[in-house]
CSV table of C-alpha atoms in Angstrom, one decimal:
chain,number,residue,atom,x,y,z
A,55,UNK,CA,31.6,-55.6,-8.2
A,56,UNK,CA,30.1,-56.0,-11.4
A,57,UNK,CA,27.3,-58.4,-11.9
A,58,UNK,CA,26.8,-60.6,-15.3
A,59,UNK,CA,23.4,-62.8,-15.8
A,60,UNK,CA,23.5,-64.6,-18.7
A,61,UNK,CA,19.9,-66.4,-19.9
A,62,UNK,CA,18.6,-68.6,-20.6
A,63,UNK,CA,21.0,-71.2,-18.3
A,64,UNK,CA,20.0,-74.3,-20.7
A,65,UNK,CA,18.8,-74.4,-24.2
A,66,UNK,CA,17.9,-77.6,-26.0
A,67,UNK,CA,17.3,-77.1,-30.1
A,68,UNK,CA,16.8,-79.3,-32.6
A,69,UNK,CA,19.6,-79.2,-35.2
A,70,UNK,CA,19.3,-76.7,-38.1
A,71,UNK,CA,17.1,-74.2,-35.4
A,72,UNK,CA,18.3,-70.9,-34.4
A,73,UNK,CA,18.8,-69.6,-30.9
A,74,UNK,CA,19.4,-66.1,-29.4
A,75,UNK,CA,21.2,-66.0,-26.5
A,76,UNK,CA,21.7,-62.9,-24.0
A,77,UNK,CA,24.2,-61.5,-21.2
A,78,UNK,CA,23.3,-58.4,-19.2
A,79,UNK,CA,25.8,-56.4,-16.9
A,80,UNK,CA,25.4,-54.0,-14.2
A,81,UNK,CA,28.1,-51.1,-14.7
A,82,UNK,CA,29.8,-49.6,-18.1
A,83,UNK,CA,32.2,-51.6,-19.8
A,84,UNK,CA,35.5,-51.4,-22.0
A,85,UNK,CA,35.7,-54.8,-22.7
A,86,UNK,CA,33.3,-57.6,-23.8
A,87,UNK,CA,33.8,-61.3,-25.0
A,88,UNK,CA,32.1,-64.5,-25.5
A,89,UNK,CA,33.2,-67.9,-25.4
A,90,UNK,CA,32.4,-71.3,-26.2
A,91,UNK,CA,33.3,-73.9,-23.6
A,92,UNK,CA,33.2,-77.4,-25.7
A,93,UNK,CA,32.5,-80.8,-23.5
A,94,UNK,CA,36.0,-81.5,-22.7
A,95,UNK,CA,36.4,-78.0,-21.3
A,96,UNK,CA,38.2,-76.0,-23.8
A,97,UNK,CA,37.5,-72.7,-23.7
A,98,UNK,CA,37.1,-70.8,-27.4
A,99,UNK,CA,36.9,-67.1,-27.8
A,100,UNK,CA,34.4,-66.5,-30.5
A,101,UNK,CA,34.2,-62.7,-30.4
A,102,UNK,CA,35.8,-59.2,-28.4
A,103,UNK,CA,32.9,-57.0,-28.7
A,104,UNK,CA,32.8,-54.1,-26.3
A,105,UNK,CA,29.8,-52.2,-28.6
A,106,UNK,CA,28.3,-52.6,-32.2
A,107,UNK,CA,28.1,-55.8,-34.1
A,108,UNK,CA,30.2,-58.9,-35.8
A,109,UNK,CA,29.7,-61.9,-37.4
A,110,UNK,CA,31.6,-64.8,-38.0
A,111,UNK,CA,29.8,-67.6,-39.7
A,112,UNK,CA,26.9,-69.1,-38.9
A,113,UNK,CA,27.2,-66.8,-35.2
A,114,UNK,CA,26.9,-63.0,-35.0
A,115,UNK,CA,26.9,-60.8,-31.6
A,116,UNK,CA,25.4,-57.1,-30.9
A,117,UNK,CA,26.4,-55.3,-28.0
A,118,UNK,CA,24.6,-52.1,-26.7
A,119,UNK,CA,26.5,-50.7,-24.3
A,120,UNK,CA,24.6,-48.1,-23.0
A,121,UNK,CA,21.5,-50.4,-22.4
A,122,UNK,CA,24.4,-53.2,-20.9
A,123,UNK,CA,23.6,-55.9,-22.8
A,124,UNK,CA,24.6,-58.3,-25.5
A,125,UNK,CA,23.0,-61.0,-27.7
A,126,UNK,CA,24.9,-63.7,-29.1
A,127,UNK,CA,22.8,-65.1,-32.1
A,128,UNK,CA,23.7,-68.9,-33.1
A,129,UNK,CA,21.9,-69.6,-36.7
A,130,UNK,CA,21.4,-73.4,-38.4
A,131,UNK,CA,22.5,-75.1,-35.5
A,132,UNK,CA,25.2,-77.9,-35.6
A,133,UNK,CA,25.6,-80.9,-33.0
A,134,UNK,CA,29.0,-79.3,-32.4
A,135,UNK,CA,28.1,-76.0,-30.9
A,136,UNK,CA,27.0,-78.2,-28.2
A,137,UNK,CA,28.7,-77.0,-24.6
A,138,UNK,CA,28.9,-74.2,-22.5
A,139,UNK,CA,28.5,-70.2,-24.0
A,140,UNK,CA,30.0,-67.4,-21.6
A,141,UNK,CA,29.8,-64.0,-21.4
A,142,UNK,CA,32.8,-62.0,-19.9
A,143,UNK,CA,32.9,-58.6,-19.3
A,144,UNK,CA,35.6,-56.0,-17.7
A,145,UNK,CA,35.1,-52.7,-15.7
A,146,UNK,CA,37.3,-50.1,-17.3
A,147,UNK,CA,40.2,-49.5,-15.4
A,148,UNK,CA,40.3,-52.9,-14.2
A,149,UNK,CA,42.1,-55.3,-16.2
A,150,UNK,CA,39.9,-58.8,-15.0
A,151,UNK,CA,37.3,-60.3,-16.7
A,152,UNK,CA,33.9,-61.1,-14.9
A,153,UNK,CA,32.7,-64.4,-16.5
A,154,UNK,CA,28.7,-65.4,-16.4
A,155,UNK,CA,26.8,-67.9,-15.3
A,156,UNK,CA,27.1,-69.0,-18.9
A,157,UNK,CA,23.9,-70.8,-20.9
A,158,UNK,CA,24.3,-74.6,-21.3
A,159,UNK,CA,23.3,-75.3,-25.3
A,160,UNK,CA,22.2,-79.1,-26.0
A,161,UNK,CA,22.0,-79.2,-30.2
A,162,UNK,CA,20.3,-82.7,-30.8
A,163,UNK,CA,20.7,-84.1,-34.1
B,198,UNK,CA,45.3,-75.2,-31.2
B,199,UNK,CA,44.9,-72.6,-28.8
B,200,UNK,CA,48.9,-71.2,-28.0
B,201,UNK,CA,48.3,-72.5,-24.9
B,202,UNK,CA,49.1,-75.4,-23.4
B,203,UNK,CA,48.8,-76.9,-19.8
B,204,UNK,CA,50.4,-79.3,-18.0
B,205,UNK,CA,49.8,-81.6,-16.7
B,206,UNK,CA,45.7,-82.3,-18.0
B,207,UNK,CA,44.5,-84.4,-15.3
B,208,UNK,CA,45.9,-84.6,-11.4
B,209,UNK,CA,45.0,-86.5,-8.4
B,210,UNK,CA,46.6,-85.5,-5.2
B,211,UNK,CA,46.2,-85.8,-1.7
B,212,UNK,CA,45.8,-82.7,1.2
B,213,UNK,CA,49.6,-83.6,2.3
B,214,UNK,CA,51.1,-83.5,-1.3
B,215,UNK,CA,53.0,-80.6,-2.9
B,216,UNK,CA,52.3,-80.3,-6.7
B,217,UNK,CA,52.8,-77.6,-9.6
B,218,UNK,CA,50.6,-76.9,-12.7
B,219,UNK,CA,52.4,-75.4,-15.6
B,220,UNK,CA,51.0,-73.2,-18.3
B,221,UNK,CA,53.2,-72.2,-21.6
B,222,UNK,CA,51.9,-69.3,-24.4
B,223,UNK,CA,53.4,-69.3,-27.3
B,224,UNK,CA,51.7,-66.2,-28.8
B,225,UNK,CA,54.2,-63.1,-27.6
B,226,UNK,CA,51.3,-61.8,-25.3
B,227,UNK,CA,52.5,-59.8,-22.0
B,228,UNK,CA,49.6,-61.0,-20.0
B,229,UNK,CA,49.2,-64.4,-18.3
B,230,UNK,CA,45.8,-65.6,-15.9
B,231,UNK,CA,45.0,-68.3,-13.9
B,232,UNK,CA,41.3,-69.4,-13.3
B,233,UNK,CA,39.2,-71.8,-11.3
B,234,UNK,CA,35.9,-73.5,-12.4
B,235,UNK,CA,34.1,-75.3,-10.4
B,236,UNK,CA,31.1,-77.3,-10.9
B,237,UNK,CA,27.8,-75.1,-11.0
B,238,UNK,CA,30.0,-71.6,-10.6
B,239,UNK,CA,31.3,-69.2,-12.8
B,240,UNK,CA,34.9,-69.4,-13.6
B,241,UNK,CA,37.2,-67.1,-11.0
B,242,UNK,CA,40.6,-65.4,-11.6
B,243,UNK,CA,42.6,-66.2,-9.4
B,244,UNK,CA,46.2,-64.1,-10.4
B,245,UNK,CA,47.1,-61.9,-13.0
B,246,UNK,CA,50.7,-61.5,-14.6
B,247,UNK,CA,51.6,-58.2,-17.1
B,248,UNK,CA,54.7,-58.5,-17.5
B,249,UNK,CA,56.0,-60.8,-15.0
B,250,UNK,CA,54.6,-59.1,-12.1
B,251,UNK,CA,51.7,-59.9,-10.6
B,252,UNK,CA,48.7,-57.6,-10.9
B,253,UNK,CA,45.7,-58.9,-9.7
B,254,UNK,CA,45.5,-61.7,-6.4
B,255,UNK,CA,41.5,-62.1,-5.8
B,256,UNK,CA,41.8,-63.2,-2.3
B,257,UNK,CA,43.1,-66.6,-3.4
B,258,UNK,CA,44.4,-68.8,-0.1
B,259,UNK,CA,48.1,-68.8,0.3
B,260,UNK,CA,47.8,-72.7,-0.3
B,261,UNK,CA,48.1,-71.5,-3.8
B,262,UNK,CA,51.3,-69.6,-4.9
B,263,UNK,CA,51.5,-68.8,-8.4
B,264,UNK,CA,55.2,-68.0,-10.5
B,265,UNK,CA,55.9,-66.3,-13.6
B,266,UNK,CA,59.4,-66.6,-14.0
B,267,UNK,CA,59.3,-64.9,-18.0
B,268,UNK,CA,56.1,-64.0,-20.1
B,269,UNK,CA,55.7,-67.1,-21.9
B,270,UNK,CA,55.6,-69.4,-18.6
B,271,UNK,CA,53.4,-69.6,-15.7
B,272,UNK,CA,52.9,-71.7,-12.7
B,273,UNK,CA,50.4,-72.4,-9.9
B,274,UNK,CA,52.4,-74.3,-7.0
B,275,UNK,CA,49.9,-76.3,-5.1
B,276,UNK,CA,50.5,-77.4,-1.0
B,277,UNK,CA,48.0,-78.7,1.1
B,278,UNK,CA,45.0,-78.2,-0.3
B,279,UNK,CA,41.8,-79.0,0.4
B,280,UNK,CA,38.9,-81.4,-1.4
B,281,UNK,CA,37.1,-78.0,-2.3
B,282,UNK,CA,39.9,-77.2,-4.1
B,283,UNK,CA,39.3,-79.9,-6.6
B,284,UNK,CA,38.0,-77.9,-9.9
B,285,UNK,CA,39.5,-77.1,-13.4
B,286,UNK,CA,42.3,-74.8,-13.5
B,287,UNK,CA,42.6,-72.9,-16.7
B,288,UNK,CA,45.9,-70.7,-17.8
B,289,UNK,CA,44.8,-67.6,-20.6
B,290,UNK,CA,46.7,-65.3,-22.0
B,291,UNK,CA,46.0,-62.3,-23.6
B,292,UNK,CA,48.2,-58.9,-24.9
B,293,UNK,CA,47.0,-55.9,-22.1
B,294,UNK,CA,47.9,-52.3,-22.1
B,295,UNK,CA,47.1,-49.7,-19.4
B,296,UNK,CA,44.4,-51.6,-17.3
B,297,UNK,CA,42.5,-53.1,-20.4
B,298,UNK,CA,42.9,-56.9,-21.6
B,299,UNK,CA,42.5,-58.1,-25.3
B,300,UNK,CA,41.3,-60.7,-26.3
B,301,UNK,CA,42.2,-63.9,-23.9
B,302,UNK,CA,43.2,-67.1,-25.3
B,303,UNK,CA,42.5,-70.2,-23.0
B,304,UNK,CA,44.6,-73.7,-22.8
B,305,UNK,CA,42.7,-76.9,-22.1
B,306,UNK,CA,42.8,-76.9,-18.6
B,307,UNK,CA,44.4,-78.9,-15.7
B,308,UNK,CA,41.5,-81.0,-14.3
B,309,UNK,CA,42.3,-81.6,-10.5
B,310,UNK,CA,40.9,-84.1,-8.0
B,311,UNK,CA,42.1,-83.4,-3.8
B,312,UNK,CA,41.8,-86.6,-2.2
C-alpha cells in the first residue's frame, strides 16, 4: 500500500517563529489533506489539497504532486497550534485515507 | 463544532463486557468512517459506510461489528475485546462520489480503556 512519512516527528518553537513542515508519499494521488489534532484529541481539517497551493491565515500548504510531496507552512506561531499535524493521503480509486506518522508541534510561549 | 458528535467520550470496560460507541453527523454527507489511534501509531480505518453499505473492512477482528442503520448514524458494537484494543476511536464523515472522499470531518473521539 501506499506509504506516508511525515518530518520532522517533533518540533519545538518559540512563539511568533515560523516552521515548515513536510509529508512525502510513495504512489500518485487524488486526494490530499492535513489536519491538526489539538491535546484533547480533536481532529481539525485545515486544508484538501490534492496539487497547487492555499492559504488560510496565518497557515498555507503546497502540494506537488508529481514530486509526491507537500509542505504545510505554519507562520507567527501561537501556543495554540500546539498538538499533533497529519498528513492523509488517498490512492485514486480507493476511497481510504492513509494518515502519517504526523509531526508533534510544541509552540512555547 | 465539528457536525460530529461521539458518544459516549470516555469508556472503561472489561474483556467479558458487550458495549456500543455511537457516532451522529449532522452535515448531509453520504460517507461515514471509523478509526483507531493508538499511542505511537498512525490512525487506522477500520470500516467505511457510502451510503449505508459498507465499503471498506481493513481486516478489523470480528470482535468489532460496526452498524449503519441510516447516513447520519453509525455504530461500532464492541464484545470481548482485548487490552490492545484500548485506543481512541474516532467517527468522520465526509460527502464521496465514485471511489474519491472529500474532505472528512472528525468528532472528538471515544477514548476507550479494556480492563
Amino acid at each position: 500500500g501506499i506509504q506516508v512519512e511525515q518530518s520532522p516527528p517533533d518540533l519545538i518553537l518559540q512563539e511568533g517563529a515560523n516552521s515548515t513542515l513536510r509529508c512525502n508519499f510513495s504512489d500518485s494521488v487524488n486526494n490530499l489533506q492535513w489536519f491538526h489534532q489539538n491535546p484533547w484529541g480533536q481532529l481539525i481539517n485545515l486544508f484538501y489539497i490534492p496539487s497547487g497551493t492555499k492559504q488560510n491565515g496565518r497557515l498555507s500548504a503546497t502540494t506537488v504532486a508529481t514530486e509526491r510531496y507537500s509542505l504545510l507552512y505554519i507562520s507567527s506561531s501561537q501556543t495554540t497550534d500546539s498538538g499533533v499535524y497529519f498528513c492523509a493521503v488517498e490512492n485514486t480509486g480507493f476511497q481510504k485515507l492513509v494518515f502519517g506518522t504526523g509531526t508533534r508541534l510544541l509552540v512555547s510561549p | 463544532e465539528t457536525g460530529v458528535t461521539q458518544t459516549p467520550r470516555h469508556l472503561v470496560m472489561g474483556m467479558t463486557n458487550k458495549k456500543s460507541l455511537k457516532c451522529e453527523q449532522h452535515l448531509g454527507h453520504n460517507a461515514m468512517y471509523w478509526y483507531k489511534q493508538s499511542a505511537k501509531k498512525p490512525l487506522e480505518l477500520m470500516f467505511v459506510y457510502n451510503f449505508k453499505e459498507q465499503t471498506e473492512n481493513n481486516s478489523v477482528p470480528s470482535r468489532f461489528s460496526p452498524e449503519c442503520p441510516n447516513s447520519s448514524h453509525l455504530f461500532l458494537h464492541l464484545h470481548t475485546l482485548q487490552p490492545e484494543d484500548s485506543a481512541l476511536y474516532l467517527c468522520a464523515s465526509s460527502q464521496a462520489t465514485s471511489g474519491r472522499t472529500d474532505t472528512q470531518y472528525f468528532g472528538p473521539g471515544t477514548r476507550l480503556t479494556v480492563l
